[in-house]
Coordinates of C-alpha atoms and ligand atoms in Angstrom, one line a residue:
M9 CA 0.0 0.0 0.0
M10 CA 1.3 3.5 -0.8
A11 CA 2.1 5.7 2.1
G12 CA -0.6 8.4 2.7
P13 CA 0.4 12.0 2.5
D14 CA 1.4 13.5 5.8
K15 CA -0.5 16.5 7.1
S16 CA 1.9 19.1 5.6
N17 CA 2.0 17.4 2.2
R18 CA -1.8 17.2 2.3
R19 CA -2.0 20.9 3.0
E20 CA 0.4 21.7 0.2
F21 CA -1.6 19.5 -2.1
L22 CA -4.8 21.2 -1.2
A23 CA -3.3 24.6 -1.7
R24 CA -1.9 23.7 -5.1
S25 CA -5.2 22.1 -6.1
A26 CA -7.0 25.3 -5.2
A27 CA -4.6 27.4 -7.3
L28 CA -4.8 25.0 -10.2
A29 CA -8.6 24.8 -10.2
A30 CA -8.7 28.6 -10.2
A31 CA -6.2 28.8 -13.0
A32 CA -8.2 26.5 -15.1
T33 CA -11.1 28.9 -15.1
L34 CA -9.1 31.6 -16.7
P35 CA -8.5 31.9 -20.4
V36 CA -5.2 30.3 -21.5
R37 CA -2.8 32.4 -23.5
S38 CA 0.9 32.7 -23.6
F39 CA 2.8 35.9 -23.7
A40 CA 6.2 36.2 -25.4
Q41 CA 7.5 37.5 -22.1
E42 CA 7.4 34.6 -19.7
T43 CA 8.3 36.2 -16.4
M44 CA 6.6 39.0 -14.6
A45 CA 8.0 42.4 -15.5
A46 CA 10.3 43.8 -12.8
R47 CA 11.4 47.4 -12.2
A48 CA 14.5 48.8 -10.6
I49 CA 14.3 50.5 -7.2
P50 CA 15.7 53.9 -8.2
G51 CA 19.4 54.3 -7.4
T52 CA 19.9 50.6 -6.8
D53 CA 20.4 47.4 -8.9
E54 CA 17.5 45.7 -7.1
Y55 CA 14.5 44.8 -9.2
L56 CA 11.0 44.3 -7.9
P57 CA 8.3 42.3 -9.8
V58 CA 5.7 44.9 -10.6
V59 CA 2.5 43.3 -9.1
G60 CA 2.3 42.5 -5.4
L61 CA -0.3 41.7 -2.7
G62 CA -1.7 43.7 0.1
A63 CA -3.2 42.3 3.3
P64 CA -6.6 40.6 3.0
D65 CA -8.4 39.6 6.2
I66 CA -7.1 36.0 5.7
F67 CA -3.6 37.2 6.4
I68 CA -4.7 38.9 9.6
D69 CA -6.8 36.3 11.3
L70 CA -6.7 32.5 10.5
P71 CA -9.9 31.9 8.5
P72 CA -12.4 29.4 10.0
E73 CA -11.9 27.2 7.0
G74 CA -8.2 26.8 7.9
K75 CA -4.9 27.8 6.4
E76 CA -5.3 26.3 3.0
L77 CA -6.7 29.5 1.5
P78 CA -4.0 32.0 2.7
I79 CA -1.3 29.5 1.7
A80 CA -2.8 29.1 -1.8
V81 CA -3.1 32.9 -2.2
L82 CA 0.6 33.3 -1.4
E83 CA 1.8 30.3 -3.4
T84 CA -0.2 31.5 -6.4
M85 CA 1.5 34.9 -6.2
I86 CA 4.9 33.3 -5.9
G87 CA 4.2 30.9 -8.7
L88 CA 3.4 33.8 -11.0
G89 CA 6.6 35.7 -10.1
G90 CA 5.2 38.0 -7.4
R91 CA 7.4 39.0 -4.4
L92 CA 6.1 42.2 -3.0
L93 CA 4.0 41.8 0.1
D94 CA 2.5 44.9 1.8
T95 CA 1.9 43.4 5.3
P96 CA -1.1 44.2 7.4
S97 CA -1.4 47.3 9.4
F98 CA -1.9 46.9 13.1
F99 CA -5.3 48.4 13.8
R100 CA -6.1 46.0 16.7
P101 CA -4.2 44.5 19.6
N102 CA -3.5 41.0 18.1
V103 CA -0.6 40.6 15.8
P104 CA -1.5 39.4 12.3
Y105 CA -1.4 35.8 11.4
L106 CA 0.9 36.5 8.5
G107 CA 4.0 36.2 10.6
E108 CA 3.2 32.6 11.4
L109 CA 2.2 31.9 7.9
I110 CA 5.4 33.1 6.2
E111 CA 7.4 31.2 8.8
E112 CA 5.6 28.0 8.2
M113 CA 5.8 28.4 4.4
G114 CA 9.5 29.3 4.6
I115 CA 9.1 32.2 2.2
R116 CA 10.3 35.1 4.3
D117 CA 13.6 35.7 2.6
Q118 CA 12.2 35.6 -0.9
M119 CA 9.5 38.1 -0.2
F120 CA 10.0 41.9 -0.3
L121 CA 8.1 42.7 3.0
T122 CA 6.8 46.2 3.8
G123 CA 5.4 47.3 7.1
K124 CA 3.9 50.6 8.3
I125 CA 3.6 52.6 11.5
T126 CA -0.1 53.1 12.0
V127 CA -0.1 54.8 15.4
N128 CA 0.7 58.3 16.5
G129 CA 3.5 59.4 18.9
K130 CA 7.2 58.6 19.0
E131 CA 7.2 55.9 21.8
A132 CA 4.1 54.2 20.5
G133 CA 5.6 54.2 17.0
I134 CA 8.7 52.5 18.2
R135 CA 6.7 49.9 20.2
H136 CA 4.7 49.3 17.1
L137 CA 7.7 48.8 14.9
E138 CA 9.2 46.3 17.4
R139 CA 6.0 44.3 17.4
L140 CA 5.8 44.4 13.6
V141 CA 9.3 43.2 13.1
A142 CA 9.0 40.6 15.8
N143 CA 5.9 39.3 14.0
L144 CA 7.5 39.1 10.6
N145 CA 10.9 38.2 12.0
K146 CA 12.8 39.6 9.0
Q147 CA 16.0 41.4 9.8
P148 CA 16.6 43.7 8.1
M149 CA 13.1 44.5 7.0
D150 CA 12.8 45.4 3.4
L151 CA 10.7 48.6 3.7
L152 CA 9.2 50.4 6.6
M153 CA 6.9 53.3 6.1
I154 CA 4.8 55.9 8.0
H155 CA 1.1 55.2 7.3
N156 CA -0.7 58.2 5.9
M157 CA 1.9 60.8 7.1
R158 CA 0.9 60.5 10.7
T159 CA 3.1 62.4 13.3
M160 CA 5.9 62.6 10.8
D161 CA 8.1 64.8 13.0
E162 CA 8.2 62.0 15.5
H163 CA 8.3 58.9 13.2
W164 CA 10.6 60.0 10.5
P165 CA 13.7 60.3 12.8
T166 CA 12.9 56.8 14.1
L167 CA 12.8 55.4 10.6
R168 CA 16.1 57.1 9.7
E169 CA 17.7 55.6 12.9
W170 CA 16.4 52.2 12.0
K171 CA 17.8 52.4 8.5
D172 CA 21.2 53.7 9.8
A173 CA 21.2 50.8 12.3
G174 CA 20.6 48.3 9.5
R175 CA 17.2 47.3 10.8
T176 CA 15.5 48.1 7.5
R177 CA 16.9 48.5 4.0
Y178 CA 14.4 51.2 2.8
I179 CA 12.2 53.7 4.4
G180 CA 9.2 55.7 3.2
V181 CA 5.8 57.2 3.7
S182 CA 2.3 56.5 2.4
L183 CA -0.6 58.8 1.7
T184 CA -4.0 57.7 0.4
R185 CA -7.7 58.6 0.5
N186 CA -8.3 61.7 -1.6
A187 CA -5.0 63.1 -0.5
D188 CA -3.8 66.6 -0.5
Y189 CA -0.4 66.2 -1.9
V190 CA 1.1 69.6 -1.0
E191 CA 2.7 68.4 2.2
F192 CA 3.6 65.1 0.7
D193 CA 5.5 66.7 -2.2
R194 CA 7.3 69.0 0.2
F195 CA 8.3 66.0 2.4
M196 CA 9.6 64.2 -0.7
R197 CA 11.7 67.2 -1.7
T198 CA 13.2 67.8 1.7
E199 CA 13.6 64.3 3.1
R200 CA 14.0 62.1 0.0
P201 CA 12.4 58.9 1.2
D202 CA 13.4 55.7 -0.6
F203 CA 9.7 54.9 -1.3
I204 CA 6.3 56.5 -1.4
M205 CA 3.0 54.6 -1.4
T206 CA -0.1 56.3 -2.7
G207 CA -3.5 55.8 -4.4
Y208 CA -3.7 56.2 -8.2
S209 CA -6.2 54.9 -10.8
I210 CA -8.1 56.1 -13.8
H211 CA -10.9 57.5 -11.5
H212 CA -8.3 58.9 -9.0
P213 CA -5.5 60.4 -11.1
L214 CA -4.6 63.2 -8.8
A215 CA -1.2 61.7 -7.8
A216 CA -0.1 62.0 -11.5
E217 CA -0.4 65.8 -11.4
T218 CA 2.7 66.6 -9.3
T219 CA 3.6 63.7 -7.0
L220 CA 4.4 60.9 -9.5
P221 CA 6.5 63.2 -11.8
L222 CA 8.3 64.5 -8.7
A223 CA 9.1 61.0 -7.5
A224 CA 10.5 60.2 -10.9
D225 CA 12.7 63.4 -10.9
L226 CA 14.0 62.7 -7.4
G227 CA 14.5 59.0 -7.9
I228 CA 12.0 57.8 -5.3
A229 CA 10.3 54.4 -5.8
V230 CA 6.5 54.5 -6.1
L231 CA 4.1 51.8 -4.9
I232 CA 0.5 52.2 -5.9
V233 CA -2.6 51.1 -4.0
E234 CA -6.4 51.6 -4.4
A235 CA -6.0 50.4 -8.0
F236 CA -9.7 49.6 -8.3
K237 CA -11.1 52.6 -6.4
T238 CA -13.9 54.7 -8.0
D239 CA -16.1 57.4 -6.5
D240 CA -18.6 54.6 -5.9
D241 CA -18.2 52.3 -2.9
G242 CA -18.4 49.2 -5.1
G243 CA -15.2 50.3 -7.0
I244 CA -14.5 49.5 -10.6
F245 CA -16.0 46.0 -10.5
S246 CA -19.6 47.2 -9.8
L247 CA -19.2 49.9 -12.5
V248 CA -18.1 47.5 -15.3
A249 CA -20.2 44.5 -14.2
G250 CA -21.7 42.8 -17.3
K251 CA -19.8 45.2 -19.7
P252 CA -17.4 43.7 -22.2
L253 CA -13.8 45.0 -22.5
P254 CA -13.3 47.2 -25.5
E255 CA -12.3 45.3 -28.6
W256 CA -8.8 46.9 -28.6
A257 CA -8.0 45.5 -25.1
P258 CA -6.1 42.5 -26.5
E259 CA -3.6 44.9 -28.1
Y260 CA -2.3 45.4 -24.6
D261 CA -2.8 41.8 -23.5
I262 CA -5.6 42.9 -21.2
E263 CA -7.8 40.0 -20.3
S264 CA -10.0 41.5 -17.6
W265 CA -11.2 44.8 -16.0
A266 CA -8.7 44.3 -13.2
Q267 CA -5.9 44.1 -15.7
Y268 CA -7.3 47.1 -17.5
S269 CA -6.9 49.1 -14.2
L270 CA -3.5 47.6 -13.3
K271 CA -2.0 48.1 -16.8
F272 CA -3.1 51.7 -16.8
I273 CA -1.2 52.2 -13.5
L274 CA 1.9 50.2 -14.5
S275 CA 2.2 52.1 -17.7
H276 CA 2.9 55.3 -15.8
P277 CA 6.7 55.8 -16.0
A278 CA 7.1 56.8 -12.4
V279 CA 5.5 53.6 -11.0
T280 CA 7.7 50.9 -9.5
G281 CA 4.9 48.5 -8.5
V282 CA 1.3 48.1 -7.6
V283 CA -0.3 46.3 -4.7
T284 CA -3.7 44.7 -4.7
E285 CA -5.7 43.0 -2.0
T286 CA -7.7 39.8 -2.6
R287 CA -8.7 36.7 -0.8
Q288 CA -9.4 34.8 -4.0
V289 CA -6.9 32.7 -5.8
R290 CA -8.4 33.4 -9.2
H291 CA -8.1 37.1 -8.5
V292 CA -4.5 36.7 -7.5
I293 CA -3.9 35.0 -10.9
D294 CA -5.8 37.7 -12.7
N295 CA -3.9 40.5 -11.0
M296 CA -0.4 39.0 -11.3
R297 CA -1.0 38.5 -15.0
A298 CA -1.2 42.3 -15.4
G299 CA 2.6 42.1 -14.9
Y300 CA 2.9 40.2 -18.2
G301 CA 2.6 41.2 -21.8
R302 CA 2.3 44.5 -23.5
L303 CA 1.6 47.8 -21.8
P304 CA -0.3 50.8 -23.2
D305 CA 1.6 53.8 -24.5
E306 CA 0.6 57.4 -23.8
A307 CA -2.1 57.6 -26.5
A308 CA -3.5 54.2 -25.4
R309 CA -3.6 55.3 -21.7
Q310 CA -5.7 58.3 -22.8
R311 CA -8.0 56.0 -24.7
M312 CA -8.3 53.7 -21.7
S313 CA -9.2 56.6 -19.4
D314 CA -11.7 58.1 -21.8
Y315 CA -13.4 54.8 -22.3
L316 CA -13.7 53.8 -18.7
L317 CA -14.9 57.2 -17.6
S318 CA -17.6 57.1 -20.3
L319 CA -19.2 54.0 -18.9
Ligands
NAP427 N1 -2.3 54.2 3.3 C1 -1.9 53.0 3.0 O1 -0.8 52.7 3.3 C2 -2.8 52.1 2.3 C3 -4.1 52.4 2.0 C4 -4.9 51.5 1.3 C5 -4.4 50.3 0.9 N2 -3.1 50.0 1.3 C6 -2.5 48.6 0.9 O2 -3.0 48.3 -0.4 C7 -3.7 47.0 -0.3 C8 -4.8 47.0 -1.3 O3 -5.9 47.8 -0.8 P1 -6.8 48.6 -1.7 O4 -7.7 49.5 -0.9 O5 -5.9 49.2 -2.7 O6 -7.7 47.5 -2.4 P2 -7.8 47.0 -3.9 O7 -6.7 46.1 -4.2 O8 -7.9 48.2 -4.8 O9 -9.2 46.3 -3.9 C9 -9.5 45.2 -3.2 C10 -10.9 44.7 -3.6 O10 -10.9 44.4 -4.9 C11 -11.3 43.0 -5.1 N3 -10.5 42.4 -6.1 C12 -9.1 42.3 -6.1 N4 -8.7 41.8 -7.3 C13 -9.8 41.5 -8.0 C14 -10.0 41.0 -9.3 N5 -9.0 40.6 -10.1 N6 -11.3 40.9 -9.8 C15 -12.3 41.3 -9.0 N7 -12.2 41.8 -7.8 C16 -11.0 41.9 -7.3 C17 -11.2 42.3 -3.8 O11 -12.1 41.3 -3.5 P3 -11.8 39.8 -3.5 O12 -11.1 39.5 -2.1 O13 -13.1 39.1 -3.6 O14 -10.9 39.5 -4.6 C18 -11.4 43.5 -2.8 O15 -12.7 43.7 -2.5 C19 -4.1 46.8 1.1 O16 -4.1 45.5 1.5 C20 -2.9 47.5 1.8 O17 -1.8 46.6 1.9 C21 -2.3 50.8 1.9

């Protein structure tokens, strides 16, 4: 009799089966370029694959169905060449489950892990960073940021000290939610963070007015979030539900409305990468595939914007 799979093999098998089943529901096509596009972090020779994952609830609390789903989500990202993982913010007392997950999967070193200070005040910020790093157990961390520019005067010196002490390789700041970029731009000019993270999409193009060109000029890496955000709470997916992609979408290897949004973002020359959040393996596949194939040029970007805004 053949030996039965042990518990961990079974788990891996289940996770892979979930990923494969999800992949089978997507149209099959092959692109000339067979690895995910990667962009250099400005001023370095380090390349980041352009599509990453944020932190769905299944990375924060172990879901009742068990760990198969979060494992499958991460394995799918890795299988498609993703490496960037924007780790959960601490908005509650318990540390996120993600730390345990990446330890168990043995993927810590291959991931580019970001973390953010989401509390106000210097001492609270330091305690927060210590807990965050203890949870992820990565030393040095890849990127630590200040979430939404909170108490910058207190947190920025802390991040600079952590970088000088070799506890993180890069430091930066995020700003989202209909931001006013005046202060953000000023901060970029005076402090030259390694990274910024901000919202940018066809419906929310404000960052492209001054902030993205400035980041390009100053050599600051840019991570984009809120890729699917619209003025409506349902985001782009409720807006385009039941609507076919324009017939010219295949010219840019766009297979879905998610890729339509993501390729618009990735074709901005200042953008280093984009982070999306999903708890569904088929959506991970969909989003990661935006990092493959052709990207729109300037004229096509305008056409994409006009078309989506007309719906
Ligand atoms: N200030 C900051 O630092 C800041 C602010 C916002 C976000 N973030 C980061 O960015 C990450 C992303 O957050 P976000 O607000 O930008 O969310 P998002 O990725 O724009 O949207 C997530 C939503 O889109 C759905 N979705 C994802 N891929 C899809 C696909 N291919 N097809 C259909 N639906 C899809 C997800 O549902 P399913 O689960 O069903 O797929 C989820 O409801 C966060 O996890 C966080 O890491 C940072």
